[in-house]
Structure formats: structure tokens, C-alpha cells
Short mmCIF file of C-alpha atoms and ligand atoms in Angstrom, two decimals:
data_model
loop_
_atom_site.label_atom_id
_atom_site.label_comp_id
_atom_site.label_asym_id
_atom_site.label_seq_id
_atom_site.Cartn_x
_atom_site.Cartn_y
_atom_site.Cartn_z
CA MET A 12 126.29 80.16 99.81
CA LYS A 13 126.33 83.84 100.35
CA GLY A 14 123.08 85.82 99.90
CA ILE A 15 121.62 89.54 99.50
CA LYS A 16 120.37 91.33 102.24
CA PHE A 17 118.43 94.39 101.48
CA TYR A 18 119.35 97.36 103.92
CA SER A 19 116.96 99.60 102.62
CA ILE A 20 114.80 99.83 99.31
CA SER A 21 113.33 103.83 98.42
CA SER A 22 112.33 105.42 95.26
CA TYR A 23 111.68 108.57 93.95
CA ILE A 24 108.76 109.24 91.58
CA PRO A 25 108.77 112.84 90.03
CA ASP A 26 105.49 115.03 90.87
CA LYS A 27 104.08 115.38 87.59
CA VAL A 28 101.43 113.20 86.69
CA VAL A 29 100.08 112.36 83.10
CA THR A 30 97.20 110.59 82.74
CA ASN A 31 96.12 108.51 79.69
CA ASP A 32 93.48 111.24 78.93
CA ASP A 33 96.56 113.93 79.15
CA MET A 34 97.96 111.22 76.39
CA SER A 35 95.23 111.49 74.55
CA ARG A 36 95.74 114.78 73.80
CA ILE A 37 99.49 114.25 72.71
CA VAL A 38 98.14 110.82 70.25
CA ASP A 39 95.61 109.64 68.71
CA THR A 40 94.59 107.29 71.78
CA ASN A 41 92.30 106.99 74.72
CA ASP A 42 92.28 105.70 78.14
CA GLU A 43 90.31 102.84 77.27
CA TRP A 44 92.51 101.41 74.84
CA ILE A 45 96.13 102.22 77.43
CA ARG A 46 94.11 100.25 80.29
CA THR A 47 93.20 97.16 78.70
CA ARG A 48 95.94 96.89 76.49
CA THR A 49 98.65 97.75 78.97
CA GLY A 50 96.97 98.26 82.78
CA ILE A 51 98.54 101.90 82.39
CA GLU A 52 96.28 104.35 83.93
CA ARG A 53 98.81 106.90 84.74
CA ARG A 54 103.00 107.75 84.38
CA HIS A 55 105.16 110.46 86.04
CA PHE A 56 107.57 112.62 84.08
CA ALA A 57 110.16 114.31 85.61
CA SER A 58 109.56 117.57 84.02
CA ASP A 59 111.69 119.81 86.37
CA CYS A 60 114.52 117.31 87.39
CA THR A 61 117.09 114.96 85.11
CA ASN A 62 117.96 111.64 85.16
CA VAL A 63 121.00 112.23 87.49
CA SER A 64 118.83 114.08 89.92
CA MET A 65 116.28 111.40 90.46
CA ALA A 66 118.77 108.62 90.83
CA VAL A 67 120.49 110.87 93.50
CA ARG A 68 117.03 111.72 95.49
CA ALA A 69 116.38 107.91 95.32
CA ALA A 70 119.89 107.01 96.42
CA GLU A 71 120.40 109.77 99.39
CA LYS A 72 117.08 108.04 100.68
CA ALA A 73 118.06 104.23 100.68
CA LEU A 74 121.31 105.39 102.12
CA SER A 75 119.99 107.63 105.28
CA GLN A 76 116.88 104.58 105.84
CA SER A 77 119.85 101.81 106.07
CA GLY A 78 121.28 103.16 108.79
CA ILE A 79 124.85 101.96 107.16
CA ASP A 80 128.08 104.66 107.36
CA PRO A 81 128.91 105.87 103.53
CA GLU A 82 132.70 104.73 104.83
CA LYS A 83 131.68 101.32 104.60
CA LEU A 84 130.38 101.41 101.11
CA CYS A 85 132.47 99.99 98.47
CA CYS A 86 130.57 100.68 95.24
CA VAL A 87 127.76 102.67 93.81
CA VAL A 88 126.23 101.28 90.68
CA VAL A 89 123.28 102.67 88.69
CA ALA A 90 121.55 100.66 85.85
CA SER A 91 120.54 103.29 82.76
CA PHE A 92 119.72 103.77 79.62
CA THR A 93 118.34 107.37 79.29
CA SER A 94 120.70 109.71 80.97
CA GLU A 95 121.28 113.13 79.36
CA ILE A 96 125.11 112.72 79.25
CA HIS A 97 127.21 109.90 79.34
CA SER A 98 130.62 110.84 80.93
CA PRO A 99 130.66 110.97 83.87
CA SER A 100 128.28 108.33 84.82
CA VAL A 101 125.63 108.56 86.58
CA ALA A 102 126.97 106.69 89.50
CA CYS A 103 129.80 108.99 89.29
CA LEU A 104 127.54 112.05 90.00
CA VAL A 105 125.65 110.38 92.28
CA GLN A 106 128.63 109.87 94.38
CA ARG A 107 129.46 113.46 94.62
CA GLU A 108 125.88 114.71 95.43
CA LEU A 109 126.35 112.31 98.18
CA GLY A 110 129.61 113.15 99.12
CA LEU A 111 130.80 109.76 99.55
CA PRO A 112 134.47 108.60 100.23
CA ASP A 113 136.80 108.40 97.33
CA HIS A 114 137.57 104.49 97.81
CA VAL A 115 133.57 104.03 96.46
CA MET A 116 133.99 102.35 92.88
CA ALA A 117 131.20 104.28 90.80
CA PHE A 118 130.08 103.06 87.59
CA ASP A 119 126.61 102.89 85.37
CA ILE A 120 125.49 99.78 83.55
CA ASN A 121 123.21 99.46 80.34
CA ALA A 122 120.61 96.33 80.46
CA ALA A 123 117.88 98.43 79.57
CA CYS A 124 114.58 97.01 81.62
CA SER A 125 116.92 94.33 83.41
CA GLY A 126 119.46 96.43 84.19
CA PHE A 127 118.59 96.71 87.98
CA ILE A 128 118.35 92.63 88.15
CA TYR A 129 122.12 92.75 86.14
CA GLY A 130 122.75 94.98 89.06
CA LEU A 131 122.52 92.89 91.70
CA GLY A 132 124.30 89.82 90.20
CA ILE A 133 127.04 92.21 90.12
CA VAL A 134 127.04 93.97 92.86
CA ARG A 135 126.65 90.33 94.64
CA GLY A 136 130.12 89.47 92.98
CA LEU A 137 131.85 92.99 93.87
CA LEU A 138 131.02 91.94 97.70
CA MET A 139 132.17 88.88 97.30
CA GLN A 140 135.92 90.13 97.30
CA ASN A 141 135.19 92.37 99.97
CA GLU A 142 132.47 90.94 102.39
CA ASP A 143 133.12 94.07 104.82
CA CYS A 144 131.55 96.46 103.10
CA TYR A 145 128.13 97.45 101.60
CA ALA A 146 126.62 98.38 98.33
CA LEU A 147 124.64 101.16 96.59
CA LEU A 148 122.15 100.02 93.49
CA VAL A 149 120.20 102.45 91.80
CA GLY A 150 117.80 101.91 88.97
CA SER A 151 117.31 105.37 87.12
CA GLU A 152 115.26 106.41 83.90
CA LYS A 153 114.17 109.25 82.49
CA LEU A 154 112.32 107.67 79.68
CA SER A 155 110.80 111.02 78.66
CA ASN A 156 114.44 111.88 77.42
CA PHE A 157 114.06 109.43 74.32
CA THR A 158 110.33 108.70 74.04
CA ASN A 159 108.82 109.30 70.69
CA PHE A 160 105.60 111.66 71.47
CA GLU A 161 104.48 110.74 67.85
CA ASP A 162 104.72 107.32 68.01
CA ARG A 163 101.41 106.45 69.80
CA SER A 164 102.20 102.59 69.98
CA THR A 165 105.30 103.62 72.55
CA CYS A 166 104.73 106.93 73.96
CA VAL A 167 102.20 105.86 76.31
CA LEU A 168 103.96 103.03 77.85
CA PHE A 169 106.51 104.57 79.48
CA GLY A 170 107.09 107.07 82.55
CA ASP A 171 110.17 108.48 84.75
CA GLY A 172 111.43 107.19 87.95
CA ALA A 173 114.22 105.83 90.29
CA GLY A 174 114.69 103.11 92.89
CA ALA A 175 117.59 102.57 95.03
CA ALA A 176 118.89 99.94 97.94
CA VAL A 177 121.72 99.37 99.88
CA LEU A 178 122.86 95.59 99.84
CA GLY A 179 125.23 93.56 101.83
CA LEU A 180 126.26 89.73 101.60
CA ASP A 181 124.74 87.27 104.42
CA GLU A 182 123.89 83.34 104.45
CA ARG A 183 120.49 83.71 103.58
CA ALA A 184 119.61 81.48 100.33
CA PHE A 185 119.89 83.67 96.68
CA TYR A 186 119.60 82.83 93.06
CA SER A 187 120.11 84.04 89.67
CA GLU A 188 119.64 83.50 86.14
CA TYR A 189 120.87 85.97 83.94
CA GLY A 190 121.41 85.76 79.42
CA ALA A 191 121.18 87.90 76.42
CA HIS A 192 120.43 87.61 72.59
CA GLY A 193 122.02 90.61 70.54
CA ASP A 194 119.55 91.79 68.85
CA ASP A 195 118.62 95.71 67.62
CA SER A 196 115.11 95.21 65.59
CA LEU A 197 112.86 94.48 68.23
CA ILE A 198 113.92 97.58 70.74
CA TYR A 199 116.24 100.30 69.40
CA CYS A 200 117.19 103.67 70.92
CA GLY A 201 119.90 105.42 69.44
CA VAL A 202 121.48 108.83 71.08
CA GLY A 203 122.33 111.74 68.54
CA LEU A 204 125.67 112.28 67.25
CA LYS A 205 127.78 115.24 65.72
CA ASP A 206 126.03 114.10 62.67
CA THR A 207 122.88 112.15 63.43
CA PRO A 208 120.06 112.79 65.31
CA MET A 209 118.72 111.42 68.12
CA GLU A 210 116.51 108.15 67.04
CA PRO A 211 114.35 107.97 69.80
CA LEU A 212 113.03 104.72 71.39
CA ARG A 213 110.96 102.24 68.65
CA MET A 214 109.94 98.68 69.38
CA ASN A 215 107.95 95.71 67.83
CA GLY A 216 105.28 95.77 70.73
CA GLY A 217 103.96 92.21 69.72
CA GLU A 218 107.35 90.39 69.12
CA VAL A 219 108.72 91.83 72.54
CA PHE A 220 105.64 90.82 74.20
CA LYS A 221 106.25 87.38 72.95
CA PHE A 222 109.63 87.52 74.04
CA ALA A 223 108.52 88.70 77.45
CA VAL A 224 105.99 85.83 78.08
CA GLU A 225 108.27 83.41 77.21
CA HIS A 226 111.61 83.96 78.75
CA ILE A 227 110.01 85.38 82.13
CA GLU A 228 108.82 81.66 82.20
CA TYR A 229 111.79 80.38 81.74
CA VAL A 230 114.04 82.56 83.98
CA ILE A 231 110.95 81.30 86.88
CA ASN A 232 111.26 77.63 86.04
CA LYS A 233 115.60 77.88 86.33
CA LEU A 234 115.02 79.66 89.71
CA LEU A 235 112.68 77.25 91.04
CA GLU A 236 115.07 74.21 89.25
CA LYS A 237 118.44 76.22 91.08
CA SER A 238 116.78 76.40 94.64
CA GLY A 239 114.99 72.84 94.44
CA LEU A 240 111.22 75.23 95.43
CA THR A 241 108.28 75.40 93.86
CA ILE A 242 106.27 78.12 93.04
CA ASP A 243 104.12 77.52 96.10
CA ASP A 244 107.02 78.20 98.23
CA ILE A 245 107.49 81.76 96.75
CA ASP A 246 105.56 84.65 98.54
CA HIS A 247 106.05 87.41 95.65
CA VAL A 248 107.23 87.29 92.27
CA VAL A 249 107.54 91.21 91.08
CA CYS A 250 108.09 90.99 87.51
CA HIS A 251 109.75 94.41 85.34
CA GLN A 252 106.13 96.36 84.85
CA ALA A 253 106.00 96.53 81.33
CA ASN A 254 102.72 95.18 80.59
CA LYS A 255 99.98 94.19 83.27
CA ARG A 256 98.20 91.72 80.34
CA ILE A 257 102.43 89.94 79.76
CA ILE A 258 102.30 89.66 84.34
CA SER A 259 98.76 87.81 83.94
CA ASN A 260 99.77 85.71 81.29
CA ILE A 261 102.83 84.48 83.01
CA ALA A 262 100.52 84.42 86.46
CA ARG A 263 97.94 82.30 84.75
CA LYS A 264 100.72 79.93 83.57
CA MET A 265 101.87 79.42 87.01
CA LYS A 266 98.14 79.15 88.61
CA SER A 267 99.44 81.40 91.08
CA ALA A 268 98.14 85.30 90.50
CA GLU A 269 97.89 86.47 93.65
CA LYS A 270 102.11 85.94 94.23
CA PHE A 271 102.50 88.19 91.04
CA PHE A 272 102.65 92.00 92.11
CA VAL A 273 101.28 94.62 89.67
CA ASP A 274 101.67 98.35 90.35
CA ILE A 275 101.97 99.49 86.50
CA GLU A 276 98.78 101.48 86.78
CA GLU A 277 100.70 104.43 88.42
CA PHE A 278 104.05 104.21 87.15
CA GLY A 279 103.85 102.89 83.24
CA ASN A 280 107.03 100.80 82.38
CA THR A 281 110.36 102.85 84.25
CA SER A 282 112.56 100.29 82.67
CA SER A 283 115.36 99.86 85.31
CA ALA A 284 113.76 101.92 88.13
CA SER A 285 110.32 99.33 87.69
CA ILE A 286 111.19 96.68 90.07
CA PRO A 287 112.97 98.34 92.77
CA ILE A 288 109.87 101.16 92.46
CA ALA A 289 107.63 97.83 92.84
CA LEU A 290 109.76 96.67 96.18
CA ASP A 291 109.80 100.39 97.56
CA ASP A 292 106.06 100.14 97.25
CA MET A 293 104.83 96.31 98.26
CA ASN A 294 107.24 97.44 101.42
CA ARG A 295 105.45 100.45 102.14
CA ARG A 296 102.07 98.63 101.73
CA GLY A 297 103.24 96.14 104.65
CA MET A 298 103.22 93.13 102.29
CA LEU A 299 107.17 92.44 102.82
CA LYS A 300 108.15 90.27 106.04
CA ARG A 301 111.87 89.37 106.99
CA GLY A 302 112.51 85.53 105.29
CA ASP A 303 109.42 85.98 102.42
CA LYS A 304 111.03 84.52 99.49
CA ILE A 305 110.94 86.69 96.70
CA ILE A 306 111.36 86.08 92.37
CA CYS A 307 112.54 89.40 90.48
CA VAL A 308 112.73 89.09 86.88
CA GLY A 309 113.71 91.68 84.38
CA PHE A 310 113.54 91.46 80.33
CA GLY A 311 113.78 94.31 77.90
CA GLY A 312 116.34 95.91 75.09
CA GLY A 313 119.53 94.04 74.32
CA LEU A 314 117.50 91.72 74.24
CA THR A 315 118.37 91.15 77.95
CA TRP A 316 116.83 89.21 81.00
CA GLY A 317 117.56 88.34 84.54
CA GLY A 318 116.01 86.90 87.79
CA VAL A 319 117.17 86.16 91.48
CA LEU A 320 115.38 84.54 93.66
CA THR A 321 116.06 86.19 97.33
CA GLU A 322 115.00 86.48 100.90
CA TRP A 323 113.75 89.83 102.07
N1 ACO B 413 96.17 103.84 71.44
C1 ACO B 413 95.37 103.29 70.10
N2 ACO B 413 95.70 102.52 69.10
C2 ACO B 413 96.54 102.09 69.27
C3 ACO B 413 97.68 102.47 70.13
C4 ACO B 413 97.29 103.63 71.04
N3 ACO B 413 98.61 103.79 71.93
N4 ACO B 413 99.06 101.75 69.69
C5 ACO B 413 98.53 101.20 68.83
N5 ACO B 413 97.46 101.18 68.50
C6 ACO B 413 96.81 100.36 67.49
C7 ACO B 413 97.32 100.03 66.34
O1 ACO B 413 97.57 100.91 65.38
C8 ACO B 413 96.69 98.72 66.00
O2 ACO B 413 95.81 99.52 65.18
P1 ACO B 413 95.55 98.51 63.70
O3 ACO B 413 95.17 97.18 64.23
O4 ACO B 413 94.58 99.43 63.19
O5 ACO B 413 96.67 98.10 62.81
C9 ACO B 413 96.07 98.47 67.11
O6 ACO B 413 96.13 99.47 68.02
C10 ACO B 413 96.70 96.65 68.10
O7 ACO B 413 97.89 97.19 67.82
P2 ACO B 413 99.46 96.16 68.46
O8 ACO B 413 100.51 96.84 68.30
O9 ACO B 413 98.96 95.16 68.16
O10 ACO B 413 98.58 96.11 69.97
P3 ACO B 413 99.23 95.09 71.36
O11 ACO B 413 98.19 94.79 71.53
O12 ACO B 413 100.59 94.28 70.61
O13 ACO B 413 99.47 96.18 72.25
C11 ACO B 413 101.49 96.82 73.09
C12 ACO B 413 100.97 96.62 71.74
C13 ACO B 413 100.87 97.29 74.88
C14 ACO B 413 103.01 97.63 72.97
C15 ACO B 413 102.07 95.44 73.78
O14 ACO B 413 102.45 94.76 72.39
C16 ACO B 413 102.90 94.97 74.40
O15 ACO B 413 103.03 95.41 75.64
N6 ACO B 413 104.02 94.94 74.27
C17 ACO B 413 105.61 94.27 75.30
C18 ACO B 413 106.38 95.49 75.62
C19 ACO B 413 107.51 95.66 76.39
O16 ACO B 413 107.24 94.61 77.42
N7 ACO B 413 108.55 96.56 76.37
C20 ACO B 413 109.29 96.20 77.44
C21 ACO B 413 110.75 95.91 76.69
S1 ACO B 413 110.56 97.83 76.49
C22 ACO B 413 112.61 98.71 76.94
O17 ACO B 413 113.10 97.40 77.27
C23 ACO B 413 112.77 100.21 77.19
#
């Protein structure tokens, strides 16, 4: 069994802090509603940078912290669905900005908030074709590009940011579980075309809440079943940070609230960036020790879901 080793983890969070009180000056909302319904206290907006530049900054840090020679990279994969441009891909621009060699394969994946977790599975497959190389995986989202600032039920939820990791293969344990259910009625975000305007992100929050709780629980149980472990053997569970109540709901069902990491209060929902941002946050707080068993679970637009059980 070939597992994935994190050689580094990093993030880039834009400077502009937007509090719940700031949001209440844009739409009819208030701090109390947002905190109690979502756990969010503030989010960061990338007012002075693009999705690409956030991805570049997170990737640059991850590469320099990893100590890996860029010549040894075989791929750059960026999970994102909120970029300003479709081609070239964000990954190709990261490759150019970091001056990575031409033998590095570069492409984007769109699995919305499951993107980084999908990326772990894809990157592992690529690394297994060439075990003597490393991968740069990035989750980067400028959700403020696609947020409808007239819709209070969605605009208060999202933030911008990017997270990145340099990954390689080794013998540690690794289990994964993935799925998708094509649906455009619960979460939809349409780009503008020549004759049609952009359709900003819309969501049926109540139904997505139910989908999230059901699928996070399903994925965790599958990972435990595949690995032969129980939740007591797991040190940390890192769910996509979409709503604190979703995470508390699962934590209660699993009777292990202390294992479920939450940092949504600071960043809001940053889609595919939320899991690498959370891992970086935990690492900087000194919460991650070599050998810790971690479950990460993503879910979101598509609909998509996925999880991995790995060792730090
Ligand atoms: N401020 C004040 N009131 C509000 C706001 C707001 N920002 N938004 C909605 N309300 C009101 C509604 O109008 C409604 O009022 P009414 O009862 O008079 O009609 C009331 O609050 C309750 O609204 P609900 O939508 O039922 O609120 P709910 O408790 O379901 O919370 C929320 C909404 C936070 C969106 C929740 O459903 C949720 O988090 N869902 C999951 C979202 C998610 O996980 N997304 C991840 C995927 S996103 C992606 O893939 C990009």
C-alpha cells in the first residue's frame, strides 16, 4: 500500500478582513445570525490579487518549505472553480510563475469544495506511475468573483484563500473514498458566455446541509471500515469548513467532538482551499505530530464528496 507523505503544507490568506458587521452593511443580516447559523465570524477577500496569484503564493511557500528540488516535481495540480480565466489553467500559470521545468504536467480540476481531496487521489495515481518524483497540489478559490452580494443566504458564507502541499509517496497507510451525484439544482454557479451574463453562485442551503451531514458520516464510516480502525484510533478529523453546525452534528454522532477541527470562524467557506488551509492552521498551532492518523473529508458542488485517511 503506497501512502502519501506531506513534505509541506502552506496557505495564502488575503489581507482584507471582512467581518460579519461589514457584511451587514452590504445585505440585511447581522453578526448574531451569521455566528449562530454558521460559526463564521469573519472572512478574507482578495481585493488586490487574483485566484491565480493566491495559488502562486501558496504554492511558492509550500515548495520552499518542502526542501524538494523543483526538478523532481512531476505535476502541479490546482483544484479550483472560481478562476478569472479558463485557459491557460491556474496550474500552468503557477508552473510559469514558479519557473518550474517543462517536464512538469500542469492541470486544474473542478470538484468544487471536494477539489483538494479529489486532488489527493489523482496525485497519488500520478505518483504511482513514477515513484521517484513529487507533486505540488493546490486548492485556490476566489469565491468573491462568483458571490451574489444581493443574496444574504449565500454571500455571508464564503471567503477567498489558497492552500498548497508538496506530496510524495511512501509506505504509510492511505485509504480513500470518493463519489459524485450529478446535480445542478442544489449548488449552481454559471460563468458568463458571449451572450449570457454570469450566474453567480446559488445554493439550496437546507438541502445541502442534509447532503453534507449524510455524506460526511458515510465517508468517515467507509474509511474506518476499509482501514479496520475505529474513530478512537483517529487523532484528527478535518472536514471541509462549510458550516460549524454541520461539523458539530457529525462530531456529536461520532461522540468525538475534540477530534473535529474547526477554523471556519476566521476564514468562512473557502471551498477547495478550506482543507489545506485547515491543515496548515493546525500545523502552525503545533497540533500535528508525525504518525497522527487524520481523516479529511470534502463535499460540495457537483455534487461531489470524498475523503482520505492518512498519516501525518
Ligand atoms: N442573515 C439573516 N437572515 C438570513 C440570512 C442572513 N445572512 N440568510 C438567510 N436568512 C433568513 C432566511 O431568509 C430565513 O428567513 P425566513 O424564515 O423568514 O424565511 C431564515 O433566515 C432561515 O433561513 P434558512 O435558509 O432556513 O437558514 P439555515 O438555518 O438553513 O441556514 C445556511 C442557512 C447557513 C446556508 C445553511 O443551510 C447551510 O450552511 N447549508 C449548507 C451550506 C454548505 O454546506 N455549502 C457547502 C457547499 S458550497 C460549495 O460547494 C461552493
